[in-house]
C-alpha cells in the first residue's frame, strides 16, 4: 500500500480513491495503475454467519468496536476513540486481536484509555479466536471504528459484510485512504470523515440513531452483495485488462531505460 522505492518495480496497482493524483504520483517511483472504482474485492464464503441482532437493543448501551490488528491502534486512534466514548455516555468499546491474549498488551491499553479519562471497565479486549468465532464477534458491535493512519482493509470488508457500519478517517497516504475506497464503492461516503472532529461527530451521530442502526443491520449485507466490493468476477476482468495494458509495448517503452 505504498511505493517500494525500487527501480526494478515498474507499476503499482491502486485506485483513484486510495491514490488520487497528481500528488500520489509524485511520491511513487512506480507508475500508478488505477483500477476502475476500487482495488478491493472481497469474497465471502458460505460459512460466514448471518448478521446478528443489533446489540444495543438488548444491552441498552452502544458498543463501538474494532477487530483490526492491535498494531494499527495508534496513539491518535486511541485518543479519538476515547473522545467518542466520552461523547456517548455508557458506551462500550470491544477490541479483538491475537495480541490481546498477552496480559501486558491488555494492561497497556487499559492504561492508555484510563489516562484519557475512560474507565478501563468500559473496554473489552479479546484475544484471537478461530475464523468462525471471529466473525461472530461482530455480533458484539453496533458501530465499527477504523484505525488510522493505517486503515483496515479485509477487516473493514468483513465488518460491512456482517452489517456493521464502519466510520473511517481519510488521510493523504495510501494506507490512510483504504476506508475511503471501500466505503465509496459501497456508496456510504457519509461514514467517511476528513478530520478527527468529524470522525467523532459521525460516530456520535450514529450512536444516537438506534432506528437507523437497526435498519442498517437488516440491509447492509445485501447492499454489500450488490456493490463492486462483492463483484469478484468484474474485478478479475478489470485487473486482467490492467495487466495486459502494463505489458503492452506502448506502456513499457518509457520504462526501458531502467533495464
GROMACS .gro file of C-alpha atoms in nm:
model
  259
    1UNK     CA    1   0.000   0.000   0.000
    2UNK     CA    2   0.292   0.234  -0.068
    3UNK     CA    3   0.579   0.284  -0.307
    4UNK     CA    4   0.860   0.029  -0.294
    5UNK     CA    5   1.109   0.297  -0.394
    6UNK     CA    6   1.282   0.029  -0.600
    7UNK     CA    7   1.373   0.099  -0.964
    8UNK     CA    8   1.302  -0.262  -1.065
    9UNK     CA    9   0.931  -0.224  -0.985
   10UNK     CA   10   0.756  -0.050  -1.274
   11UNK     CA   11   0.390  -0.041  -1.171
   12UNK     CA   12   0.169  -0.031  -0.864
   13UNK     CA   13  -0.200  -0.122  -0.885
   14UNK     CA   14  -0.434   0.107  -0.692
   15UNK     CA   15  -0.747   0.318  -0.747
   16UNK     CA   16  -0.835   0.686  -0.761
   17UNK     CA   17  -0.981   0.688  -0.409
   18UNK     CA   18  -0.674   0.538  -0.244
   19UNK     CA   19  -0.424   0.730  -0.456
   20UNK     CA   20  -0.578   1.044  -0.604
   21UNK     CA   21  -0.344   1.220  -0.844
   22UNK     CA   22  -0.125   1.400  -0.908
   23UNK     CA   23   0.013   1.419  -0.554
   24UNK     CA   24   0.018   1.040  -0.523
   25UNK     CA   25   0.207   1.004  -0.849
   26UNK     CA   26   0.480   1.235  -0.726
   27UNK     CA   27   0.562   1.020  -0.421
   28UNK     CA   28   0.583   0.690  -0.612
   29UNK     CA   29   0.874   0.559  -0.812
   30UNK     CA   30   0.627   0.326  -0.985
   31UNK     CA   31   0.370   0.423  -1.242
   32UNK     CA   32   0.029   0.404  -1.074
   33UNK     CA   33  -0.232   0.192  -1.248
   34UNK     CA   34  -0.571   0.294  -1.113
   35UNK     CA   35  -0.842   0.031  -1.136
   36UNK     CA   36  -1.197   0.142  -1.207
   37UNK     CA   37  -1.389   0.209  -0.885
   38UNK     CA   38  -1.197   0.025  -0.614
   39UNK     CA   39  -0.896  -0.202  -0.583
   40UNK     CA   40  -1.080  -0.407  -0.320
   41UNK     CA   41  -1.286  -0.716  -0.398
   42UNK     CA   42  -1.382  -0.937  -0.107
   43UNK     CA   43  -1.515  -1.292  -0.149
   44UNK     CA   44  -1.723  -1.408   0.144
   45UNK     CA   45  -1.764  -1.782   0.187
   46UNK     CA   46  -2.095  -1.955   0.257
   47UNK     CA   47  -1.991  -2.045   0.611
   48UNK     CA   48  -1.987  -1.681   0.723
   49UNK     CA   49  -2.262  -1.641   0.986
   50UNK     CA   50  -2.568  -1.427   0.927
   51UNK     CA   51  -2.566  -1.082   1.088
   52UNK     CA   52  -2.697  -1.092   1.443
   53UNK     CA   53  -2.939  -0.866   1.624
   54UNK     CA   54  -2.824  -0.511   1.691
   55UNK     CA   55  -2.654  -0.536   2.035
   56UNK     CA   56  -2.779  -0.201   2.167
   57UNK     CA   57  -3.138  -0.325   2.155
   58UNK     CA   58  -3.065  -0.579   2.429
   59UNK     CA   59  -2.773  -0.409   2.604
   60UNK     CA   60  -2.919  -0.064   2.643
   61UNK     CA   61  -2.584   0.090   2.550
   62UNK     CA   62  -2.391   0.133   2.226
   63UNK     CA   63  -2.084  -0.080   2.162
   64UNK     CA   64  -1.813   0.053   1.933
   65UNK     CA   65  -1.554  -0.195   1.815
   66UNK     CA   66  -1.258  -0.296   1.605
   67UNK     CA   67  -1.121  -0.637   1.508
   68UNK     CA   68  -0.814  -0.485   1.343
   69UNK     CA   69  -0.457  -0.584   1.421
   70UNK     CA   70  -0.365  -0.421   1.751
   71UNK     CA   71  -0.053  -0.275   1.587
   72UNK     CA   72  -0.280  -0.039   1.394
   73UNK     CA   73  -0.415   0.121   1.710
   74UNK     CA   74  -0.203   0.436   1.711
   75UNK     CA   75  -0.195   0.698   1.984
   76UNK     CA   76  -0.415   0.919   1.767
   77UNK     CA   77  -0.662   0.636   1.719
   78UNK     CA   78  -0.686   0.570   2.094
   79UNK     CA   79  -0.724   0.940   2.170
   80UNK     CA   80  -1.004   0.979   1.916
   81UNK     CA   81  -1.186   0.666   2.029
   82UNK     CA   82  -1.171   0.793   2.386
   83UNK     CA   83  -1.333   1.118   2.269
   84UNK     CA   84  -1.612   0.918   2.108
   85UNK     CA   85  -1.672   0.719   2.427
   86UNK     CA   86  -1.679   1.043   2.623
   87UNK     CA   87  -1.936   1.183   2.379
   88UNK     CA   88  -2.158   0.875   2.409
   89UNK     CA   89  -2.236   0.810   2.777
   90UNK     CA   90  -2.239   0.444   2.888
   91UNK     CA   91  -2.094   0.331   2.556
   92UNK     CA   92  -1.851   0.040   2.542
   93UNK     CA   93  -1.555  -0.050   2.322
   94UNK     CA   94  -1.494  -0.407   2.203
   95UNK     CA   95  -1.147  -0.487   2.068
   96UNK     CA   96  -1.027  -0.822   1.933
   97UNK     CA   97  -0.677  -0.913   1.816
   98UNK     CA   98  -0.448  -1.206   1.885
   99UNK     CA   99  -0.209  -0.986   2.084
  100UNK     CA  100  -0.480  -0.925   2.342
  101UNK     CA  101  -0.406  -1.277   2.464
  102UNK     CA  102  -0.099  -1.115   2.623
  103UNK     CA  103  -0.177  -0.962   2.966
  104UNK     CA  104   0.090  -0.698   2.911
  105UNK     CA  105  -0.084  -0.575   2.596
  106UNK     CA  106  -0.418  -0.563   2.775
  107UNK     CA  107  -0.262  -0.371   3.062
  108UNK     CA  108  -0.104  -0.121   2.826
  109UNK     CA  109  -0.432  -0.037   2.655
  110UNK     CA  110  -0.627  -0.024   2.980
  111UNK     CA  111  -0.374   0.231   3.100
  112UNK     CA  112  -0.387   0.425   2.773
  113UNK     CA  113  -0.764   0.466   2.793
  114UNK     CA  114  -0.751   0.529   3.167
  115UNK     CA  115  -0.515   0.823   3.123
  116UNK     CA  116  -0.768   0.971   2.881
  117UNK     CA  117  -1.044   0.950   3.139
  118UNK     CA  118  -1.212   0.632   3.016
  119UNK     CA  119  -1.294   0.370   3.278
  120UNK     CA  120  -1.098   0.058   3.167
  121UNK     CA  121  -1.406  -0.145   3.259
  122UNK     CA  122  -1.578   0.001   2.952
  123UNK     CA  123  -1.317  -0.154   2.722
  124UNK     CA  124  -1.332  -0.528   2.643
  125UNK     CA  125  -1.021  -0.684   2.488
  126UNK     CA  126  -1.036  -1.034   2.347
  127UNK     CA  127  -0.758  -1.249   2.204
  128UNK     CA  128  -0.764  -1.418   1.865
  129UNK     CA  129  -1.024  -1.689   1.801
  130UNK     CA  130  -1.082  -1.926   1.508
  131UNK     CA  131  -1.232  -1.778   1.191
  132UNK     CA  132  -1.594  -1.874   1.257
  133UNK     CA  133  -1.596  -1.730   1.608
  134UNK     CA  134  -1.404  -1.428   1.480
  135UNK     CA  135  -1.691  -1.334   1.250
  136UNK     CA  136  -1.945  -1.395   1.526
  137UNK     CA  137  -1.766  -1.129   1.729
  138UNK     CA  138  -1.921  -0.867   1.503
  139UNK     CA  139  -2.243  -0.956   1.681
  140UNK     CA  140  -2.098  -0.773   1.982
  141UNK     CA  141  -2.052  -0.448   1.789
  142UNK     CA  142  -2.302  -0.179   1.689
  143UNK     CA  143  -2.055   0.053   1.513
  144UNK     CA  144  -1.706  -0.036   1.388
  145UNK     CA  145  -1.426   0.219   1.411
  146UNK     CA  146  -1.149   0.220   1.152
  147UNK     CA  147  -0.798   0.282   1.293
  148UNK     CA  148  -0.563   0.538   1.146
  149UNK     CA  149  -0.324   0.626   0.993
  150UNK     CA  150  -0.321   0.258   0.884
  151UNK     CA  151  -0.680   0.176   0.791
  152UNK     CA  152  -0.836  -0.166   0.786
  153UNK     CA  153  -0.876  -0.349   0.456
  154UNK     CA  154  -1.019  -0.702   0.476
  155UNK     CA  155  -1.130  -0.626   0.832
  156UNK     CA  156  -1.342  -0.336   0.710
  157UNK     CA  157  -1.495  -0.554   0.439
  158UNK     CA  158  -1.571  -0.822   0.699
  159UNK     CA  159  -1.744  -0.571   0.926
  160UNK     CA  160  -1.959  -0.441   0.641
  161UNK     CA  161  -2.049  -0.796   0.535
  162UNK     CA  162  -2.165  -0.858   0.891
  163UNK     CA  163  -2.388  -0.548   0.853
  164UNK     CA  164  -2.183  -0.333   1.090
  165UNK     CA  165  -2.131   0.029   0.974
  166UNK     CA  166  -1.770   0.148   0.970
  167UNK     CA  167  -1.655   0.502   1.045
  168UNK     CA  168  -1.328   0.588   0.871
  169UNK     CA  169  -1.094   0.888   0.867
  170UNK     CA  170  -0.944   0.992   0.533
  171UNK     CA  171  -0.581   1.100   0.520
  172UNK     CA  172  -0.332   1.167   0.242
  173UNK     CA  173  -0.130   0.845   0.219
  174UNK     CA  174  -0.248   0.523   0.056
  175UNK     CA  175  -0.281   0.326   0.380
  176UNK     CA  176  -0.476   0.619   0.525
  177UNK     CA  177  -0.733   0.606   0.244
  178UNK     CA  178  -0.830   0.239   0.223
  179UNK     CA  179  -1.152   0.314   0.409
  180UNK     CA  180  -1.230   0.586   0.155
  181UNK     CA  181  -1.202   0.337  -0.130
  182UNK     CA  182  -1.412   0.068   0.039
  183UNK     CA  183  -1.688   0.295   0.166
  184UNK     CA  184  -1.705   0.490  -0.162
  185UNK     CA  185  -1.750   0.164  -0.353
  186UNK     CA  186  -2.038   0.083  -0.118
  187UNK     CA  187  -2.195   0.425  -0.165
  188UNK     CA  188  -2.151   0.513   0.203
  189UNK     CA  189  -1.943   0.828   0.185
  190UNK     CA  190  -2.139   0.968   0.482
  191UNK     CA  191  -1.930   0.738   0.703
  192UNK     CA  192  -1.604   0.898   0.583
  193UNK     CA  193  -1.454   1.180   0.791
  194UNK     CA  194  -1.195   1.433   0.677
  195UNK     CA  195  -1.090   1.541   1.028
  196UNK     CA  196  -1.073   1.382   1.372
  197UNK     CA  197  -1.352   1.611   1.489
  198UNK     CA  198  -1.573   1.493   1.204
  199UNK     CA  199  -1.482   1.130   1.281
  200UNK     CA  200  -1.605   1.180   1.638
  201UNK     CA  201  -1.919   1.356   1.515
  202UNK     CA  202  -2.011   1.079   1.269
  203UNK     CA  203  -1.964   0.805   1.528
  204UNK     CA  204  -2.158   1.004   1.788
  205UNK     CA  205  -2.446   1.072   1.549
  206UNK     CA  206  -2.473   0.706   1.450
  207UNK     CA  207  -2.481   0.609   1.817
  208UNK     CA  208  -2.787   0.827   1.875
  209UNK     CA  209  -2.980   0.688   1.576
  210UNK     CA  210  -3.083   0.345   1.701
  211UNK     CA  211  -3.355   0.306   1.438
  212UNK     CA  212  -3.104   0.387   1.162
  213UNK     CA  213  -2.856   0.136   1.307
  214UNK     CA  214  -3.126  -0.130   1.318
  215UNK     CA  215  -3.218  -0.064   0.956
  216UNK     CA  216  -2.851  -0.081   0.859
  217UNK     CA  217  -2.821  -0.415   1.039
  218UNK     CA  218  -3.104  -0.555   0.830
  219UNK     CA  219  -2.995  -0.420   0.493
  220UNK     CA  220  -2.620  -0.365   0.479
  221UNK     CA  221  -2.519  -0.717   0.376
  222UNK     CA  222  -2.745  -0.706   0.071
  223UNK     CA  223  -2.604  -0.363  -0.016
  224UNK     CA  224  -2.250  -0.503   0.002
  225UNK     CA  225  -2.356  -0.800  -0.210
  226UNK     CA  226  -2.488  -0.566  -0.479
  227UNK     CA  227  -2.181  -0.338  -0.471
  228UNK     CA  228  -1.846  -0.353  -0.655
  229UNK     CA  229  -1.692  -0.489  -0.333
  230UNK     CA  230  -1.857  -0.826  -0.399
  231UNK     CA  231  -1.809  -0.824  -0.776
  232UNK     CA  232  -1.510  -1.055  -0.777
  233UNK     CA  233  -1.558  -1.157  -1.140
  234UNK     CA  234  -1.576  -0.794  -1.251
  235UNK     CA  235  -1.266  -0.712  -1.051
  236UNK     CA  236  -1.076  -1.006  -1.204
  237UNK     CA  237  -1.171  -0.896  -1.553
  238UNK     CA  238  -1.066  -0.537  -1.494
  239UNK     CA  239  -0.745  -0.642  -1.320
  240UNK     CA  240  -0.660  -0.874  -1.609
  241UNK     CA  241  -0.711  -0.593  -1.858
  242UNK     CA  242  -0.485  -0.370  -1.649
  243UNK     CA  243  -0.210  -0.634  -1.651
  244UNK     CA  244  -0.234  -0.662  -2.029
  245UNK     CA  245  -0.204  -0.285  -2.058
  246UNK     CA  246   0.102  -0.284  -1.832
  247UNK     CA  247   0.294  -0.525  -2.050
  248UNK     CA  248   0.191  -0.366  -2.378
  249UNK     CA  249   0.473  -0.222  -2.584
  250UNK     CA  250   0.322   0.126  -2.562
  251UNK     CA  251   0.337   0.139  -2.183
  252UNK     CA  252   0.669  -0.038  -2.144
  253UNK     CA  253   0.855   0.182  -2.391
  254UNK     CA  254   0.921   0.473  -2.149
  255UNK     CA  255   1.044   0.227  -1.886
  256UNK     CA  256   1.316   0.057  -2.087
  257UNK     CA  257   1.581   0.291  -1.954
  258UNK     CA  258   1.560   0.102  -1.623
  259UNK     CA  259   1.686  -0.223  -1.774
   0.00000   0.00000   0.00000
